[in-house]
Short mmCIF file of C-alpha atoms in Angstrom, two decimals:
data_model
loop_
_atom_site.label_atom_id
_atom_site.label_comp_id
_atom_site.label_asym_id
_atom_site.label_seq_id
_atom_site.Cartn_x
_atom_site.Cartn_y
_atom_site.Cartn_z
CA UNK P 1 78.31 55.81 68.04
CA UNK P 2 79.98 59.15 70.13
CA UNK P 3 78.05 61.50 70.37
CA UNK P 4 78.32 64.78 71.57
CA UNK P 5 75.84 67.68 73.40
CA UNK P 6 76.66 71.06 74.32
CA UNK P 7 74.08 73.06 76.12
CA UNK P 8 72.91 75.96 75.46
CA UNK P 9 73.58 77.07 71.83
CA UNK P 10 74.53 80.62 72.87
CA UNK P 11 75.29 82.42 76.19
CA UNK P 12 75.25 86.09 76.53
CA UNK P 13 78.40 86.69 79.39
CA UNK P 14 78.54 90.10 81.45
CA UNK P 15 82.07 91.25 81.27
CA UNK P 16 84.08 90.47 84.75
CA UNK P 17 81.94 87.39 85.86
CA UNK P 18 82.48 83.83 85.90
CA UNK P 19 80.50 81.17 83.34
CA UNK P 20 81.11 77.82 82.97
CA UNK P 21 79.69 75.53 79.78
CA UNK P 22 79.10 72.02 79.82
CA UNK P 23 80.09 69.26 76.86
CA UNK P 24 78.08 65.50 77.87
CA UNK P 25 78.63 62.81 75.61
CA UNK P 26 77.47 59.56 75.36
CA UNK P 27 79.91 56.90 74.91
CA UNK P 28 83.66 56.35 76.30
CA UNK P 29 85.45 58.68 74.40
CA UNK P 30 89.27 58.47 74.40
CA UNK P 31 89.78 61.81 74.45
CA UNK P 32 87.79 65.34 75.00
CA UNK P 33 88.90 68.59 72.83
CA UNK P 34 87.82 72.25 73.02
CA UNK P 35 88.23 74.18 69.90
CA UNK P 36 87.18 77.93 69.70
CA UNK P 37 86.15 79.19 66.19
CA UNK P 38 86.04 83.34 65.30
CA UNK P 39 83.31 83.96 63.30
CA UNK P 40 84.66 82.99 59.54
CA UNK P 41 87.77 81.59 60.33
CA UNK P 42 88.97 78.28 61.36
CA UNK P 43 89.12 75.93 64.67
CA UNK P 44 91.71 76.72 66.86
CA UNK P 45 92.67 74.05 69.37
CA UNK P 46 92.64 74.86 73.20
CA UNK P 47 92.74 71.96 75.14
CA UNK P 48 92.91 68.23 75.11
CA UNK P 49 91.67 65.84 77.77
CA UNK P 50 93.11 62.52 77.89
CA UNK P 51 92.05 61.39 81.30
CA UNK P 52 89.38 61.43 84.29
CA UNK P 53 90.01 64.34 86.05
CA UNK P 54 92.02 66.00 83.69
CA UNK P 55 92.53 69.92 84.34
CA UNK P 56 94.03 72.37 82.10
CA UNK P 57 94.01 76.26 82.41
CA UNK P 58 94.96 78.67 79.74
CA UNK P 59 94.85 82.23 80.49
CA UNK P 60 91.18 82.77 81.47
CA UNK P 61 89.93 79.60 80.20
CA UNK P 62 90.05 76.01 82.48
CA UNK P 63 88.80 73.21 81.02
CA UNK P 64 88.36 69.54 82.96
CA UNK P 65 87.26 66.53 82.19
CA UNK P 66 85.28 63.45 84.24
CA UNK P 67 85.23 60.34 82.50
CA UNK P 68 82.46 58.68 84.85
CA UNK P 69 80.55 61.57 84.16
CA UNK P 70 80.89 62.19 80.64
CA UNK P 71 80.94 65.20 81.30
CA UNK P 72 83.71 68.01 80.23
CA UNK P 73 83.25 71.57 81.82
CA UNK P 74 84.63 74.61 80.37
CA UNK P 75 85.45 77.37 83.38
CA UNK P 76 85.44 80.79 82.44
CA UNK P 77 86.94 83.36 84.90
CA UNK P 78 86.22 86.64 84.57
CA UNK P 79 85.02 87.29 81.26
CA UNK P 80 86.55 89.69 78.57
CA UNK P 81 85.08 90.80 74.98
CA UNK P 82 87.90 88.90 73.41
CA UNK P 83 86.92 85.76 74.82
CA UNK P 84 83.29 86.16 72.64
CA UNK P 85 83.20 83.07 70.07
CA UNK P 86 81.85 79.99 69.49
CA UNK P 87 83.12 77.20 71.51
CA UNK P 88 83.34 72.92 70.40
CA UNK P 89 83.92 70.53 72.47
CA UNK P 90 84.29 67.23 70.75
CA UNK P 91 85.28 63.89 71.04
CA UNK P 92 87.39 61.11 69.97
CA UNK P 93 86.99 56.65 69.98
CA UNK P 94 90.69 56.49 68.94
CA UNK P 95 93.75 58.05 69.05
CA UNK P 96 93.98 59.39 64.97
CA UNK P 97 90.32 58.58 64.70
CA UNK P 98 87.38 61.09 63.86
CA UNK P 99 86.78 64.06 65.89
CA UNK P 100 82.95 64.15 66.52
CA UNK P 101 82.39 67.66 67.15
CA UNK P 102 78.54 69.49 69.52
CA UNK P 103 76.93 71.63 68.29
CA UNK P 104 79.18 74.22 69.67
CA UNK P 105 78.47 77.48 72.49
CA UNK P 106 78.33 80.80 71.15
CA UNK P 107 79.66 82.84 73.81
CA UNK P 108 79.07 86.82 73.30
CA UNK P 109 81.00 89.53 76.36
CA UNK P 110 78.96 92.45 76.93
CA UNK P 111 80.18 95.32 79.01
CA UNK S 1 104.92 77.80 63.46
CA UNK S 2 103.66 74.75 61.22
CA UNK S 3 100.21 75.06 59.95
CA UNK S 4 97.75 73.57 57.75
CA UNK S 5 97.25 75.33 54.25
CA UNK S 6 94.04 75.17 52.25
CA UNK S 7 93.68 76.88 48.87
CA UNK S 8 91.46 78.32 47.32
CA UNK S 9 89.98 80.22 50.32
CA UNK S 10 86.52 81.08 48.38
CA UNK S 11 85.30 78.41 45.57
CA UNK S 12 82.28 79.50 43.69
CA UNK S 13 81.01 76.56 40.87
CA UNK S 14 78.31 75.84 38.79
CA UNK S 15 76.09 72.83 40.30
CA UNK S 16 77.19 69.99 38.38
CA UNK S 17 80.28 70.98 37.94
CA UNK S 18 83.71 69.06 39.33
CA UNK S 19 85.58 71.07 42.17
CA UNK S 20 88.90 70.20 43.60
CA UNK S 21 89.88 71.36 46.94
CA UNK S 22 93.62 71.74 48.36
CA UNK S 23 95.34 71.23 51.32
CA UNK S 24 99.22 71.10 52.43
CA UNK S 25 98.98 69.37 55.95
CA UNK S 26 101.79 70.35 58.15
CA UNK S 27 105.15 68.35 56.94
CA UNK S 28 105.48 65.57 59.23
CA UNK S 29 102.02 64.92 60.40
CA UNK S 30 100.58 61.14 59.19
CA UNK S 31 96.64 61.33 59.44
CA UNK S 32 94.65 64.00 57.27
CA UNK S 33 91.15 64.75 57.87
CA UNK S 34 88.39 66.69 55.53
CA UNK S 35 86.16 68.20 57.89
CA UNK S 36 82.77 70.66 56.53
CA UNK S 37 80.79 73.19 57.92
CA UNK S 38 77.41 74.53 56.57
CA UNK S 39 76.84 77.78 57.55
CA UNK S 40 75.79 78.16 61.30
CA UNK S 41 76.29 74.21 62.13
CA UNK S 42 78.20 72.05 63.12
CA UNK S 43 81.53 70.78 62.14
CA UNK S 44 80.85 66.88 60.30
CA UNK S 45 83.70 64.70 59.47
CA UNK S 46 83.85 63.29 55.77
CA UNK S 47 86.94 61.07 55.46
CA UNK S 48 90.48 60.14 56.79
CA UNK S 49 93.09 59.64 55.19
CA UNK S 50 96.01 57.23 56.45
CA UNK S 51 99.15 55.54 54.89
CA UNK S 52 98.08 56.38 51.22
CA UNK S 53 94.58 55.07 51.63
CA UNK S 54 91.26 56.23 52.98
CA UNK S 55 90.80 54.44 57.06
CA UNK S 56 87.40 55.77 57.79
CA UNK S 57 84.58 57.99 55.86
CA UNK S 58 81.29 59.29 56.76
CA UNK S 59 77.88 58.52 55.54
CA UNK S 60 78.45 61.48 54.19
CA UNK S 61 81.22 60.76 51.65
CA UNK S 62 79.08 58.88 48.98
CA UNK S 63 80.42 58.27 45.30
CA UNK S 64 80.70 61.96 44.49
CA UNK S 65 83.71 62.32 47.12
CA UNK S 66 86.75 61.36 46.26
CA UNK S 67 90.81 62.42 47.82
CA UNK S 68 94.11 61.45 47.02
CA UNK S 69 97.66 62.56 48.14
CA UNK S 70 99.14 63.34 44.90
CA UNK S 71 102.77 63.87 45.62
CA UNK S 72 103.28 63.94 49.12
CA UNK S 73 102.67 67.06 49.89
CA UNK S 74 99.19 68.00 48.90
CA UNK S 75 95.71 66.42 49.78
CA UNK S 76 93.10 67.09 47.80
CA UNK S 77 89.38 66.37 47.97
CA UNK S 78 87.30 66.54 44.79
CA UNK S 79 83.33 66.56 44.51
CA UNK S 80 82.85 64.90 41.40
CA UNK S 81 79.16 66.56 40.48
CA UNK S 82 78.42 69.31 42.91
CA UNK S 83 74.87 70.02 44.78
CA UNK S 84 73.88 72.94 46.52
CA UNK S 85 73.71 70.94 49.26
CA UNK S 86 77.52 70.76 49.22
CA UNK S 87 77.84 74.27 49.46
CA UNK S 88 79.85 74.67 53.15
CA UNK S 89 83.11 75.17 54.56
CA UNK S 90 85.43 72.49 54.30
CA UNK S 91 88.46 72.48 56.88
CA UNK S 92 91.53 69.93 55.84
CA UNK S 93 93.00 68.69 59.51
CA UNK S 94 96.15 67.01 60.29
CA UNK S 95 97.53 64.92 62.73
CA UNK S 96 101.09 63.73 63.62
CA UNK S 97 100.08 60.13 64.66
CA UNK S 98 100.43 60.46 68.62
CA UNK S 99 96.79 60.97 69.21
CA UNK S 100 97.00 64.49 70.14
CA UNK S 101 95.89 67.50 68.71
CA UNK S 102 94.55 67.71 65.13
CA UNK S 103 95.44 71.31 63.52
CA UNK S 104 92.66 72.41 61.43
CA UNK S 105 93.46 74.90 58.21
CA UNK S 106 91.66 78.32 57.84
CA UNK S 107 88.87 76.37 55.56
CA UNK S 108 87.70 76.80 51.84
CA UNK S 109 84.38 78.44 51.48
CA UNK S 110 82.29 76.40 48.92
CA UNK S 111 79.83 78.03 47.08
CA UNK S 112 77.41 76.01 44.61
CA UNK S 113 75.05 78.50 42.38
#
């Protein structure tokens, strides 16, 4: 059974520097998502992985993905207060199968 | 842009009592998913939902869970006899088929007194 660790639980960032967070899991997984969640409101969807080595950037956000690894990393570049929330990573055995879902990363930008 | 809708946003029931929870996946998407969140954890999938029939559930989804796609349009999940254990969030997810993204709606906050 998938399943998935993300390390640590919460991560206080200093506005302007760089962070990266880390999403192991522990079986082939088919696929590798990052959701962020506000606090109260629902999962939006950043990124999907589909394959070893994998990168994709959004704004300030890269995410990447190694396979052999099992390992997806989450790159943050420069950090901004709007980028404070909590942060899943989760995978999937299938291509319309369940989405096992860490803990999640609660990321919090202070000046 | 398409999105998943999930009514009511705030539920508050009587333990015991039956509650039914709705969602209106996005039009053409073929897999639907009923996700929860208790407060603070993680998210846990309960069920999926494919071709008019359930194709996977969690050990979570016992006897009191039930869904059905009544018309086409809606998917519903009812908890036949509710515990204050089910009190969570419960996000109704939707995929069109390709493997891709699942779009998650803004959740129904469950409350059981």
């Amino acid at each position: 059974e998938l399943k998935v660790e993300q390390n640590p639980l919460f991560l206080s960032m200093q506005e302007g520097k760089n962070y990266t967070i880390y999403c192991n899991y522990s079986t082939t997984s088919d696929r590798l998502y990052w959701y962020r969640q506000d606090p109260g409101k629902s999962l939006e969807s950043l990124f999907v992985l589909l394959s070893n080595g994998a990168v994709k950037q959004e704004g300030r956000l890269m995410a990447s993905l190694d396979t052999k690894a099992r390992l997806s990393t989450l790159h943050i570049t420069a950090a901004v207060h709007d980028l404070s929330a909590t942060y899943f990573c989760a995978g999937r055995t299938g291509a319309n199968s369940k989405l096992t879902f860490g803990k999640g990363i609660t990321l919090s930008v202070r000046p | 842009e398409p999105e998943v809708t999930q009514t009511p946003s705030h539920q508050v029931t009587q333990m015991g009592q039956e509650v039914i929870l709705r969602c209106v996946p996005i039009s053409n998407h073929l897999y639907f998913y009923w996700y929860r969140q208790i407060l603070g954890q993680k998210v846990e999938f309960l069920v999926s939902f494919y071709n008019n029939e359930i194709s996977e559930k969690s050990e979570i989804f016992d006897d009191q869970f039930s869904v059905e796609r009544p018309d086409g349009s809606n998917f519903t999940l009812k908890i036949r006899s509710t515990k204050l254990e089910d009190s969570a969030m419960y996000f109704c997810a939707s995929s069109e088929g390709t493997g891709l993204v699942s779009l998650f709606g803004d959740g129904t906050r469950l409350s059981i007194l």
